[in-house]
Amino acid sequence: MRICVFGAGAIGGHLAARLARGGAEVSVVARGAHLAAMQANGLTVHAHDGTHVVPVRASADPADLGPQDAVVVTVKAPALPAVAAGIGPLLGPETPVAFVMNGIPWWYFLAGEVPHAGLRLTEIDPDGVLERRIGIGRTIGGVVYSATEVVAPGVVRSEHGNIRVIVGEPDGRISDRAKALSAVLEAGGMPSPVTPTIRTSVWTKLLGNLSSGPICTLTRRGVRDSLSDPALRAMARTIAEEGRGIAASLGISIPDADIDRVAASNMQHKPSILQDLELRRPMEIDALFGVPLKLAALTGASAPNLSLLVALVKQAARGEGLYPPIG
Ligand SMILES: NC(=O)C1=CN([C@@H]2O[C@H](COP(=O)(O)OP(=O)(O)OC[C@H]3O[C@@H](n4cnc5c(N)ncnc54)[C@H](OP(=O)(O)O)[C@@H]3O)[C@@H](O)[C@H]2O)C=CC1
Ligand SMILES: CC(C)(CO)C(=O)C(=O)O
């Protein structure tokens, strides 16, 4: 099975290694020193089950890699328009595209039985290029748990062993294509359940991003260090509850156990959005934080604490030139 990972950074690098170990013929789209290192030395992943060094076909130009049996997109949300512009050479007539990312995905309201069906998330797909050039028909949803960082060019480190990639069709069917992608990931040591309720998985993961991402971005510290202050640990739970309220207003029910798990998060990991701030890369503020608040305004869900923290995050990002000025 030919699979290309488009955006093989932290998550994409980890998944590329798992797919290769699972027997796929893996290629990656990457750039810069990370690309050069993978081309020269292969991809190295330090994970809970050991260090994996895998050769990968790597290029900055998708046209070098040709049509694939599947594409896995693992960029940060601000890079999605460029993915839409460049993905064409990777797509055969039936090639599915799995978006394995955080946040409310561009396709969320464009398939299946969902409230506010047809709502287009221009914050994620600004000019509808993803919808036009990839399309909802090719799209598979993906949610990933893997606290991961690029620690050196060509080298990725995954912090813990509680990893998984949940895949699901936007319309809820259990498809052969989703099962095929899942099987390769599983064979490579990445648990990968196929779910008929991918939106529930999106929100469950997002509660983790909402509860720790804004706080860690403001403290500039990892999750464990940031939430060692009882007041911030309590605020993480409050934010998770507000996020659950937004999800509920869209018909998604999150059990108490997930709130407890999220609020108790103790990973040392710096959330990827803080990594971006520190590396002065475009931040996923809108996809992770802005869109949930937009949906809260749409549905009338209350999220005052999340609103305050996100406003603080935006101001901190503006101060670094990483978020548009007001006005
Ligand atoms: N890191 C983590 O622990 C977790 C991250 N996530 C989510 O997974 C997604 C990916 O995150 P993460 O892996 O951390 O992000 P990274 O920035 O580490 O990886 C994205 C990679 O894609 C590359 N890229 C982007 N656009 C292009 C392009 N047009 N051509 C070639 N390469 C390109 C980037 O290059 P460059 O660096 O040059 O921009 C980067 O190497 C995000 O939605 C994130 O929120 C989910 C769970 C955990
Ligand atoms: C913090 C973590 C690992 C889990 O919420 C994450 O999703 C990220 O770093 O983007």
mmCIF file of N, CA, C and O in Angstrom, residues 109 114-120 249-250 298-299:
data_model
loop_
_atom_site.group_PDB
_atom_site.id
_atom_site.type_symbol
_atom_site.label_atom_id
_atom_site.label_comp_id
_atom_site.label_asym_id
_atom_site.label_seq_id
_atom_site.Cartn_x
_atom_site.Cartn_y
_atom_site.Cartn_z
ATOM 1 N N PHE A 109 -18.833 20.018 9.137
ATOM 2 C CA PHE A 109 -20.264 20.241 8.879
ATOM 3 C C PHE A 109 -20.669 19.886 7.452
ATOM 4 O O PHE A 109 -21.779 20.221 7.000
ATOM 5 N N VAL A 114 -25.512 16.230 10.909
ATOM 6 C CA VAL A 114 -24.838 17.114 11.859
ATOM 7 C C VAL A 114 -25.630 18.415 11.950
ATOM 8 O O VAL A 114 -26.125 18.913 10.935
ATOM 9 N N PRO A 115 -25.771 18.969 13.161
ATOM 10 C CA PRO A 115 -26.422 20.284 13.259
ATOM 11 C C PRO A 115 -25.653 21.315 12.437
ATOM 12 O O PRO A 115 -24.443 21.199 12.266
ATOM 13 N N HIS A 116 -26.357 22.281 11.933
ATOM 14 C CA HIS A 116 -25.741 23.353 11.121
ATOM 15 C C HIS A 116 -25.033 22.775 9.898
ATOM 16 O O HIS A 116 -23.961 23.262 9.497
ATOM 17 N N ALA A 117 -25.629 21.735 9.332
ATOM 18 C CA ALA A 117 -25.035 21.103 8.144
ATOM 19 C C ALA A 117 -24.820 22.161 7.060
ATOM 20 O O ALA A 117 -25.659 23.028 6.845
ATOM 21 N N GLY A 118 -23.667 22.088 6.422
ATOM 22 C CA GLY A 118 -23.344 23.010 5.344
ATOM 23 C C GLY A 118 -22.532 24.205 5.803
ATOM 24 O O GLY A 118 -22.027 24.970 4.967
ATOM 25 N N LEU A 119 -22.343 24.332 7.151
ATOM 26 C CA LEU A 119 -21.546 25.460 7.659
ATOM 27 C C LEU A 119 -20.106 25.299 7.179
ATOM 28 O O LEU A 119 -19.482 24.257 7.381
ATOM 29 N N ARG A 120 -19.567 26.279 6.551
ATOM 30 C CA ARG A 120 -18.185 26.225 6.062
ATOM 31 C C ARG A 120 -17.268 26.999 6.998
ATOM 32 O O ARG A 120 -17.534 28.169 7.300
ATOM 33 N N SER A 249 -23.856 21.373 22.810
ATOM 34 C CA SER A 249 -24.757 22.243 22.034
ATOM 35 C C SER A 249 -24.780 21.845 20.560
ATOM 36 O O SER A 249 -25.640 22.301 19.798
ATOM 37 N N LEU A 250 -23.812 20.991 20.175
ATOM 38 C CA LEU A 250 -23.767 20.477 18.802
ATOM 39 C C LEU A 250 -24.135 18.997 18.757
ATOM 40 O O LEU A 250 -23.858 18.296 17.787
ATOM 41 N N LEU A 298 -22.504 30.646 18.064
ATOM 42 C CA LEU A 298 -23.569 30.206 17.159
ATOM 43 C C LEU A 298 -24.678 29.470 17.912
ATOM 44 O O LEU A 298 -25.866 29.669 17.666
ATOM 45 N N THR A 299 -24.271 28.651 18.870
ATOM 46 C CA THR A 299 -25.252 27.793 19.551
ATOM 47 C C THR A 299 -25.743 28.374 20.874
ATOM 48 O O THR A 299 -26.675 27.853 21.466
#
